[in-house]
Short mmCIF file of C-alpha atoms and ligand atoms in Angstrom, two decimals:
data_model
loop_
_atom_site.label_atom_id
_atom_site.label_comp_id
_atom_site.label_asym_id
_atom_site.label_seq_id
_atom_site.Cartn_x
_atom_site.Cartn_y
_atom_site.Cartn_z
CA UNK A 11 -13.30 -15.33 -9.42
CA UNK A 12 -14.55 -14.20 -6.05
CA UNK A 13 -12.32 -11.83 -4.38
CA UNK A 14 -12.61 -10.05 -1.04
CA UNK A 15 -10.70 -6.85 -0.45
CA UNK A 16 -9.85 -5.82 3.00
CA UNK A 17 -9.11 -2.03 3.05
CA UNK A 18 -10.71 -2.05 -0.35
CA UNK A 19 -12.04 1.70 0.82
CA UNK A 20 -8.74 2.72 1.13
CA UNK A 21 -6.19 4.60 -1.57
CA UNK A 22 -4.64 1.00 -3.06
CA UNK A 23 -7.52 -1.04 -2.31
CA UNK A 24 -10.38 1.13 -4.07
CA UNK A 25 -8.11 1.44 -7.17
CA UNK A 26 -7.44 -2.71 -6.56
CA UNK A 27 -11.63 -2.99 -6.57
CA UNK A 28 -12.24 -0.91 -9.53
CA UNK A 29 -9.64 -2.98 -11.68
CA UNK A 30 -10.86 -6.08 -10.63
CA UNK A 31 -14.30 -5.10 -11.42
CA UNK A 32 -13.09 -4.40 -14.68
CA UNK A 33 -11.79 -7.59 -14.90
CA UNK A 34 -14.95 -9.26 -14.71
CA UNK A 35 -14.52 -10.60 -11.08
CA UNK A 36 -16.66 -10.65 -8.19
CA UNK A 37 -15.60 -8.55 -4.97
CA UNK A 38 -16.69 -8.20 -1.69
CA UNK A 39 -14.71 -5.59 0.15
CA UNK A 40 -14.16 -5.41 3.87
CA UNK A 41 -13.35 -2.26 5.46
CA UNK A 42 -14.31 -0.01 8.70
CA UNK A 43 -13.57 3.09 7.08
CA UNK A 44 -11.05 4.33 9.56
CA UNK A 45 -9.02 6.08 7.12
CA UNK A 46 -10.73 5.07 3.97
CA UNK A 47 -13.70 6.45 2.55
CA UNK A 48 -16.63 4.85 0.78
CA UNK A 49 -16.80 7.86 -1.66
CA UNK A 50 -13.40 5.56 -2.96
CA UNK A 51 -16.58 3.07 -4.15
CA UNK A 52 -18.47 5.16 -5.73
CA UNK A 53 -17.86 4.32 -9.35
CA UNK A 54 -17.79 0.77 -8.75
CA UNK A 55 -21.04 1.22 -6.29
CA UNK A 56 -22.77 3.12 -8.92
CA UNK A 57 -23.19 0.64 -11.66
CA UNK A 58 -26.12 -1.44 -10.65
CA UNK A 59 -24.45 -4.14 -12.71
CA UNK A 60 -21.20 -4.57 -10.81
CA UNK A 61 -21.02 -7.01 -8.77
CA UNK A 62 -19.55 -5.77 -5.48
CA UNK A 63 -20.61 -6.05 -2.01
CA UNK A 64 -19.35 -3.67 0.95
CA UNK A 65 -18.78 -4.81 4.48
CA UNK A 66 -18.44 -2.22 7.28
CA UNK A 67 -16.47 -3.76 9.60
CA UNK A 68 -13.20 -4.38 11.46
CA UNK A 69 -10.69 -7.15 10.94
CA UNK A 70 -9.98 -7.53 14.46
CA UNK A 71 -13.81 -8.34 15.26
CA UNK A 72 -15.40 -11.67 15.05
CA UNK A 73 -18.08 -10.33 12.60
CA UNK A 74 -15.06 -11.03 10.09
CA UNK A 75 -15.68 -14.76 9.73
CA UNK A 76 -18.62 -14.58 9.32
CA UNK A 77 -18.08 -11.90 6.55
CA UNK A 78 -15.39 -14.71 4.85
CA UNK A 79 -17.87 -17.41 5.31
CA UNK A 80 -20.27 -15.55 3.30
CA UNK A 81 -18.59 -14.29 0.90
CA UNK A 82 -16.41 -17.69 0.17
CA UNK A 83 -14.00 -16.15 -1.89
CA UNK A 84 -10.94 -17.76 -3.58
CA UNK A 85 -8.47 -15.28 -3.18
CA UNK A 86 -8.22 -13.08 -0.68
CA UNK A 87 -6.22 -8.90 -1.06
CA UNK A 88 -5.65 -8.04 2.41
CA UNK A 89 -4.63 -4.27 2.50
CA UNK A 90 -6.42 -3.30 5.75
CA UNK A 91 -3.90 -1.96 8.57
CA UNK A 92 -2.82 1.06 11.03
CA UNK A 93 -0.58 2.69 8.39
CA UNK A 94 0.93 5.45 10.10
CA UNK A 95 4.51 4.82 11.05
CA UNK A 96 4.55 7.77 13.78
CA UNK A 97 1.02 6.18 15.38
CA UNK A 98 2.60 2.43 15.38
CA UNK A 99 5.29 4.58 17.90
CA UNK A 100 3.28 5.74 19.69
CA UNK A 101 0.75 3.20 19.97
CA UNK A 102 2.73 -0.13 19.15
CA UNK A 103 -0.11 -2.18 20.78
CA UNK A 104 -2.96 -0.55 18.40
CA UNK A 105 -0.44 -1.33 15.79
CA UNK A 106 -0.13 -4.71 16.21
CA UNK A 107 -3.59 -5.38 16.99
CA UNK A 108 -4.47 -4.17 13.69
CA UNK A 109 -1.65 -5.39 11.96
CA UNK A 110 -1.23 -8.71 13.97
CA UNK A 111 -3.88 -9.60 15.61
CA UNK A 112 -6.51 -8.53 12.84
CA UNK A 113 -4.59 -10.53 9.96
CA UNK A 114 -4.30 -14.31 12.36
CA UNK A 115 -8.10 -13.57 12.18
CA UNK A 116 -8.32 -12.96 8.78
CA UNK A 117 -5.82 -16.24 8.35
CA UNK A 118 -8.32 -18.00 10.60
CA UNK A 119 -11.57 -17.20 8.27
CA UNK A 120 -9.54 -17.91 5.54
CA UNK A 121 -8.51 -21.18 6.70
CA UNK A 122 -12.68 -22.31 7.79
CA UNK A 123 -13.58 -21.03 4.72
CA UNK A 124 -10.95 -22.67 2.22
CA UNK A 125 -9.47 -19.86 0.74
CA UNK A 126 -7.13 -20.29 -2.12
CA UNK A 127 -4.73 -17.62 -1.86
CA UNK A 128 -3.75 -14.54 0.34
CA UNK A 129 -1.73 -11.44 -1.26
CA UNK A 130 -0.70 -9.51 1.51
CA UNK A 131 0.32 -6.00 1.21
CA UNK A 132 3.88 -5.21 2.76
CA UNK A 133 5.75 -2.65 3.53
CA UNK A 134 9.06 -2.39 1.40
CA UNK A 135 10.18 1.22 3.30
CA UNK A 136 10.43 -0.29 6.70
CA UNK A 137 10.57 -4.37 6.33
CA UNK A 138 14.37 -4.31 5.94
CA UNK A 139 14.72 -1.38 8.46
CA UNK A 140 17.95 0.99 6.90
CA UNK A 141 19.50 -0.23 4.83
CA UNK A 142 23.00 1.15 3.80
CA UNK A 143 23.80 2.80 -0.23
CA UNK A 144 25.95 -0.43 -1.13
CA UNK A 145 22.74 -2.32 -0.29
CA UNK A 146 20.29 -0.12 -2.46
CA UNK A 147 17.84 -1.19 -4.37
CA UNK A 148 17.43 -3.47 -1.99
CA UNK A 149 16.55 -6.79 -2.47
CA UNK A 150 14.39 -9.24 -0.76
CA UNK A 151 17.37 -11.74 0.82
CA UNK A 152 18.07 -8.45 2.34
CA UNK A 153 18.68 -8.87 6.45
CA UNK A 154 17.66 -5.91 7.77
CA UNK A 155 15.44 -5.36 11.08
CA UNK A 156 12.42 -3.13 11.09
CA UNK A 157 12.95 -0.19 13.06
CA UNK A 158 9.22 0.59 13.65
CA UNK A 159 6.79 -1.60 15.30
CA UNK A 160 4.34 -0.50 11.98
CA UNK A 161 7.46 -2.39 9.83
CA UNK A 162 7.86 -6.00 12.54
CA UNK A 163 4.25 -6.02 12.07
CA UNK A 164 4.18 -6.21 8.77
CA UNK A 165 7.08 -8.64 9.59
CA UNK A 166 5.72 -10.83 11.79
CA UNK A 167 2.34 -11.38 9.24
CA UNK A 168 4.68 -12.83 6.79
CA UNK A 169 6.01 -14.82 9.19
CA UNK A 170 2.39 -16.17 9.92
CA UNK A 171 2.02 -16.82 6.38
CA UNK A 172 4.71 -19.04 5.86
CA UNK A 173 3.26 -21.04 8.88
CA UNK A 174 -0.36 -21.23 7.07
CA UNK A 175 1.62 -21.88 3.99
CA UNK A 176 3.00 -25.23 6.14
CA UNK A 177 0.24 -25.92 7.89
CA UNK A 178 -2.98 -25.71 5.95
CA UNK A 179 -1.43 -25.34 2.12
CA UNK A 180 -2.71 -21.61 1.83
CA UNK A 181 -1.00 -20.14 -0.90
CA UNK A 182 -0.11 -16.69 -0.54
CA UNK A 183 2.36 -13.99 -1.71
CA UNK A 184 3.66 -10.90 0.15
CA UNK A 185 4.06 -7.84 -2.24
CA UNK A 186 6.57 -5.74 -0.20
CA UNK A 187 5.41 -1.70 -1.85
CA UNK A 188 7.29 1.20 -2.32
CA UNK A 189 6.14 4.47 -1.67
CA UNK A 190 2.52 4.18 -3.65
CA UNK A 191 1.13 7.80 -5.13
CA UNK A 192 -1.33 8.39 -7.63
CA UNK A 193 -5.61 9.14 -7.60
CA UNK A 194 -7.29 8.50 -3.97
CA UNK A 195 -4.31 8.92 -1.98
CA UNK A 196 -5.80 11.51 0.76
CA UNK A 197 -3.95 14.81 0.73
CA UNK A 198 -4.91 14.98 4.63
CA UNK A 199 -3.17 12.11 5.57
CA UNK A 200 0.30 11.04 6.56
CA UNK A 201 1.26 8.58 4.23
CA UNK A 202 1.67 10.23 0.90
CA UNK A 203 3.90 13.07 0.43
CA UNK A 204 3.18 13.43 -3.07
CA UNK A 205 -0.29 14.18 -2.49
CA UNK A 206 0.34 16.57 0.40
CA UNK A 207 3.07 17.98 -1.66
CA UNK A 208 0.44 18.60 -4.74
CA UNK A 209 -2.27 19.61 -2.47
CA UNK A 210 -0.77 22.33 -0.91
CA UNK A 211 0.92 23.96 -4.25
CA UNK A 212 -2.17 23.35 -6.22
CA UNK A 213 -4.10 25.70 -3.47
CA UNK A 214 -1.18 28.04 -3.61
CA UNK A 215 -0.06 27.28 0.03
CA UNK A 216 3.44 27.40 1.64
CA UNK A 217 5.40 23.81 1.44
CA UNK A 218 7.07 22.54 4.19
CA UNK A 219 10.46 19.99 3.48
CA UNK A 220 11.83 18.35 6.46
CA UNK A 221 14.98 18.01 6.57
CA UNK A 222 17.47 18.93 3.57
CA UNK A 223 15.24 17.57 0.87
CA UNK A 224 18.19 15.43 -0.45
CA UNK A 225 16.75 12.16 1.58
CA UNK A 226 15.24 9.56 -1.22
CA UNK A 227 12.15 7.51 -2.14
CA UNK A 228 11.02 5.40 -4.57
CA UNK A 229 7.79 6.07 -6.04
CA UNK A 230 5.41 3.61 -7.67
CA UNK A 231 2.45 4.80 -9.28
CA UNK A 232 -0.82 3.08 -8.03
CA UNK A 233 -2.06 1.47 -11.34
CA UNK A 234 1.52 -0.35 -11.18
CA UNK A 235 0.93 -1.82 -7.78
CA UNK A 236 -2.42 -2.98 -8.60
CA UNK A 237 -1.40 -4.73 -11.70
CA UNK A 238 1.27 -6.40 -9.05
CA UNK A 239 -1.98 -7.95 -6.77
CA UNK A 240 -3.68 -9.00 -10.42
CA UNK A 241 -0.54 -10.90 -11.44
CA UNK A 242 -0.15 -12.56 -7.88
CA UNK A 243 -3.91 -14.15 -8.00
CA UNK A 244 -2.01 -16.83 -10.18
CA UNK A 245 1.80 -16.89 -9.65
CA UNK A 246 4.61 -16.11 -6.92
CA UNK A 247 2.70 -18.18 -4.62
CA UNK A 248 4.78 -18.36 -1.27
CA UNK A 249 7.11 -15.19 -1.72
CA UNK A 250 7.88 -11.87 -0.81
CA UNK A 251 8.57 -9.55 -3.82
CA UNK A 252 9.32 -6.53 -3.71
CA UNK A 253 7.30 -3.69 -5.91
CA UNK A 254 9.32 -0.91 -6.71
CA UNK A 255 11.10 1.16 -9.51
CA UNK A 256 14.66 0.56 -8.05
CA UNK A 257 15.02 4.46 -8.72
CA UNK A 258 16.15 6.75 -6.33
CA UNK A 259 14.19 10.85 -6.17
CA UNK A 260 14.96 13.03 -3.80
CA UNK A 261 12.26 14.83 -1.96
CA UNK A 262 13.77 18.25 -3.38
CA UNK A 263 13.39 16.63 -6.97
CA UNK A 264 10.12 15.82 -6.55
CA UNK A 265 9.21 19.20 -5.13
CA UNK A 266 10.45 20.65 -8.24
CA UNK A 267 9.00 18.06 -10.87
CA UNK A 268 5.27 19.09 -9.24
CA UNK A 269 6.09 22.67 -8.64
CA UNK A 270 6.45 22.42 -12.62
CA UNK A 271 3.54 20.53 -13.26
CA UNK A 272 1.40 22.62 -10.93
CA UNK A 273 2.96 26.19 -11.90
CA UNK A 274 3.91 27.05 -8.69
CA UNK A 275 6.23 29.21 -7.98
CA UNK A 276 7.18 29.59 -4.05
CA UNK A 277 10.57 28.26 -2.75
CA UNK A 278 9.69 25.34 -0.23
CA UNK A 279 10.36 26.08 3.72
CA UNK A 280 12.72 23.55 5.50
CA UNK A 281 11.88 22.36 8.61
CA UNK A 282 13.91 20.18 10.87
CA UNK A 283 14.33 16.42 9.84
CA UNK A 284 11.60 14.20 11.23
CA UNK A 285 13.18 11.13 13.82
CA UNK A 286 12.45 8.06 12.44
CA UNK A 287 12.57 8.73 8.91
CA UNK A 288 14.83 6.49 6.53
CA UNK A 289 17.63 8.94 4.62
CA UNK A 290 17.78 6.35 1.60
CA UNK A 291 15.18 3.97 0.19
CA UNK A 292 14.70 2.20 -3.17
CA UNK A 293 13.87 -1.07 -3.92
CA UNK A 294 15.02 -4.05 -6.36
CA UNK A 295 12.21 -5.50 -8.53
CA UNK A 296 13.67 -8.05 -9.70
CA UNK A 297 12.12 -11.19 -8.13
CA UNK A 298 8.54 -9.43 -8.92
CA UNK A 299 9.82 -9.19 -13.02
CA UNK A 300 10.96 -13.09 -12.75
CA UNK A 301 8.03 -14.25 -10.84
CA UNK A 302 5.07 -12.42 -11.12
CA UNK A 303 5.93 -11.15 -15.05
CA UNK A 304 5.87 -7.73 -13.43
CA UNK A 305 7.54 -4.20 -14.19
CA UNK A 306 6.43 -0.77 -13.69
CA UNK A 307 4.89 1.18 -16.34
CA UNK A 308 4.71 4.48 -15.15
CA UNK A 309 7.29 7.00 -15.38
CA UNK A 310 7.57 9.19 -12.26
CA UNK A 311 6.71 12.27 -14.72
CA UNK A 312 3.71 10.38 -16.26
CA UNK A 313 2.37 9.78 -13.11
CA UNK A 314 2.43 12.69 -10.66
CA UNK A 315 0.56 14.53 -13.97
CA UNK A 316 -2.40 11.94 -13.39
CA UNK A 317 -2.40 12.34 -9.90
CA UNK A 318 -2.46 16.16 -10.50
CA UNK A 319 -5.04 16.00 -12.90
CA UNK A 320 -6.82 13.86 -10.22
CA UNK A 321 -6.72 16.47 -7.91
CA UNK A 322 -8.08 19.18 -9.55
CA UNK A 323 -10.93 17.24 -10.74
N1 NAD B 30 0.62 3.76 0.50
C1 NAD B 30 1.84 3.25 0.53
O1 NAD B 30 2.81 3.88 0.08
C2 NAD B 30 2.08 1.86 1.09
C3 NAD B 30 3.39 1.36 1.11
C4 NAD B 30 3.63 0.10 1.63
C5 NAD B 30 2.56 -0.68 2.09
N2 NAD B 30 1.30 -0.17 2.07
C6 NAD B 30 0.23 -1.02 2.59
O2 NAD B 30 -0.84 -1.03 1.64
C7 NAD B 30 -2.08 -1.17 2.32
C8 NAD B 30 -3.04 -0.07 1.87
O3 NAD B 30 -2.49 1.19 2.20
P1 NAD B 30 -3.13 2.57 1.68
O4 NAD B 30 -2.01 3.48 1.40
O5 NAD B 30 -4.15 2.30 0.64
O6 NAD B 30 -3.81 3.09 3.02
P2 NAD B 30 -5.32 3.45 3.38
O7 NAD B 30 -5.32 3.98 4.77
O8 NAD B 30 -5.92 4.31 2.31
O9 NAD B 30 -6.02 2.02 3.33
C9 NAD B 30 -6.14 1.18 4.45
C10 NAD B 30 -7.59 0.77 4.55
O10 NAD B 30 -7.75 -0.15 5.63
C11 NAD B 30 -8.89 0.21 6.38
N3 NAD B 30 -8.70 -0.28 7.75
C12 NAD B 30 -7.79 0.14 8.67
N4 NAD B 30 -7.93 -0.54 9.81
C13 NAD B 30 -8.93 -1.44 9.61
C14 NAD B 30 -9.56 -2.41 10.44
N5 NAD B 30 -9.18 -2.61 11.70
N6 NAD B 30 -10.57 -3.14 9.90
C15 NAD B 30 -11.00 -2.93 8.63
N7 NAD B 30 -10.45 -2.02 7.81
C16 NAD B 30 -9.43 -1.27 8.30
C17 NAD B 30 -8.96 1.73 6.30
O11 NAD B 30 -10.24 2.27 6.56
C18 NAD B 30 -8.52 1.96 4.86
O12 NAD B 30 -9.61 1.96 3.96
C19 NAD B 30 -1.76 -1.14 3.82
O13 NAD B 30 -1.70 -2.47 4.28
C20 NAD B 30 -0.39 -0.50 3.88
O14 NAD B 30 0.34 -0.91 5.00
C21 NAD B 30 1.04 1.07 1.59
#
């Protein structure tokens, strides 16, 4: 098949192109390298023989149709966005031109250029805003509100999916993530705090906890979530599942499952709780097992030992 990947410099999207490269299909990815890197491409840019195309540009320009057009793929990964909860704070309006505003456009070129299907990636930490423990794992039906303007943007896209859904038969399917970790996943950033976390104890440098360590996550290793977009290509057309382990780890067990990994030794430093941030979060799977055939692979300890071995590579 043809497939375009938006963001597919990213962390999720590179590891999405390589794997879909592998399986023999033919990508064109779509990025402006704001936060990803095209050193993400360089295996799959290598090999002469691959065939993959790579478009500098943003989604919010008008250079994107035209990108669609070309390309005329039949499915469509769209994984570009403003990522950073903090940023879509401060700067709702970048947020949602991004978020919003970039993915009508992206709707738009699907629409001229008879796109298939759309898998969009969601957000499952801050869709359903907080939820309380009797609700966790959340599911999908949950009824929470998003209580950034990163999370109602990612809202209001899968509100404009169900509309292109009625409107114009594009089939689509919103995979609504966990906290993703593994290879790529820039220890500079914001996002990841497993990578910052294994960063900073592989160089032997002080790690900083904020708040009391005890708050939860639920982290899904990379290769996981990709196999999630492969599955959706053919099924769960017109839902949201959520992809997640349903397991709870606390940020003080994770600390200690990569200060054993890593060897090292320094008690973390605790630093006042961040506003914003969720205390709880896990998410039910469910739908994604019935639907989309899907389950995670990876055990938490399997995983942070690739990403480790990643980043000492
Ligand atoms: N990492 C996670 O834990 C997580 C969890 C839930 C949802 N998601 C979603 O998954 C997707 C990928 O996230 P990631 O962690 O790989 O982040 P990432 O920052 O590595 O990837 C995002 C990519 O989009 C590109 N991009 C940003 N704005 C763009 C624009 N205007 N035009 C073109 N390209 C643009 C960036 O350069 C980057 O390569 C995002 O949509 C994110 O919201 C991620």
């Amino acid at each position: 098949m043809r497939v375009l990947v938006t963001g597919g410099a990213g962390f999720i999207g590179s590891n999405l192109v390589d794997r879909l490269l592998g399986d023999g299909h033919e990508v064109t990815v779509v990025d402006d390298l704001s936060t990803g890197r095209l050193g993400n491409l360089h295996q799959a840019r290598q090999n002469p023989g691959l065939p993959v195309s790579f478009q500098r540009l943003d989604i919010t320009s008008e250079a994107l149709e035209v990108a669609v057009e070309k390309a005329k793929p039949q499915v469509v990964m769209h994984l570009a966005a403003q990522i950073d909860v903090r940023r879509s704070v401060e700067d709702p309006v970048h947020d949602a031109m991004v978020n919003v505003v970039g993915t009508v456009r992206l709707l738009e070129a699907c629409r001229t250029a008879g796109v298939e299907k759309l898998i969009f990636a969601t957000s499952g930490g801050c869709i359903y805003g907080e939820p309380g423990a009797e609700d966790l794992p959340v599911a999908e039906s949950y009824d929470g509100h998003p209580e950034s303007p990163y999370g109602a943007s990612k809202r209001g896209v899968e509100e404009y999916l169900h509309t292109y859904g009625a409107l114009y038969g594009l089939r689509w399917t919103a995979l609504a993530l966990a906290n993703v970790y593994g290879p790529r996943q820039d220890p500079a950033g914001e996002a990841g705090v497993v990578s910052i976390l294994a960063g900073r104890m592989l160089d032997d440098l002080p790690v900083t906890i904020f708040g009391d360590g005890e708050q939860t996550r639920d982290f899904v290793f990379v290769d996981d979530v990709v196999q999630a977009f492969v599955l959706a290509m053919e099924r769960g057309h017109g839902l949201r599942c959520n992809i997640g382990t349903g397991e709870q780890t606390s940020v003080n067990g994770l600390y200690r499952m990569l200060a054993d990994i890593t060897g090292y030794r320094r008690p973390p430093e605790y630093a006042p709780e961040r506003p914003g941030e969720i205390r709880h979060a896990a998410l039910d799977a469910h739908l994604a097992a019935a639907e989309l055939g899907w389950r995670p692979e990876r055990t938490l300890r399997a995983g942070l030992e690739q990403t480790v071995t990643w980043l000492t590579g």
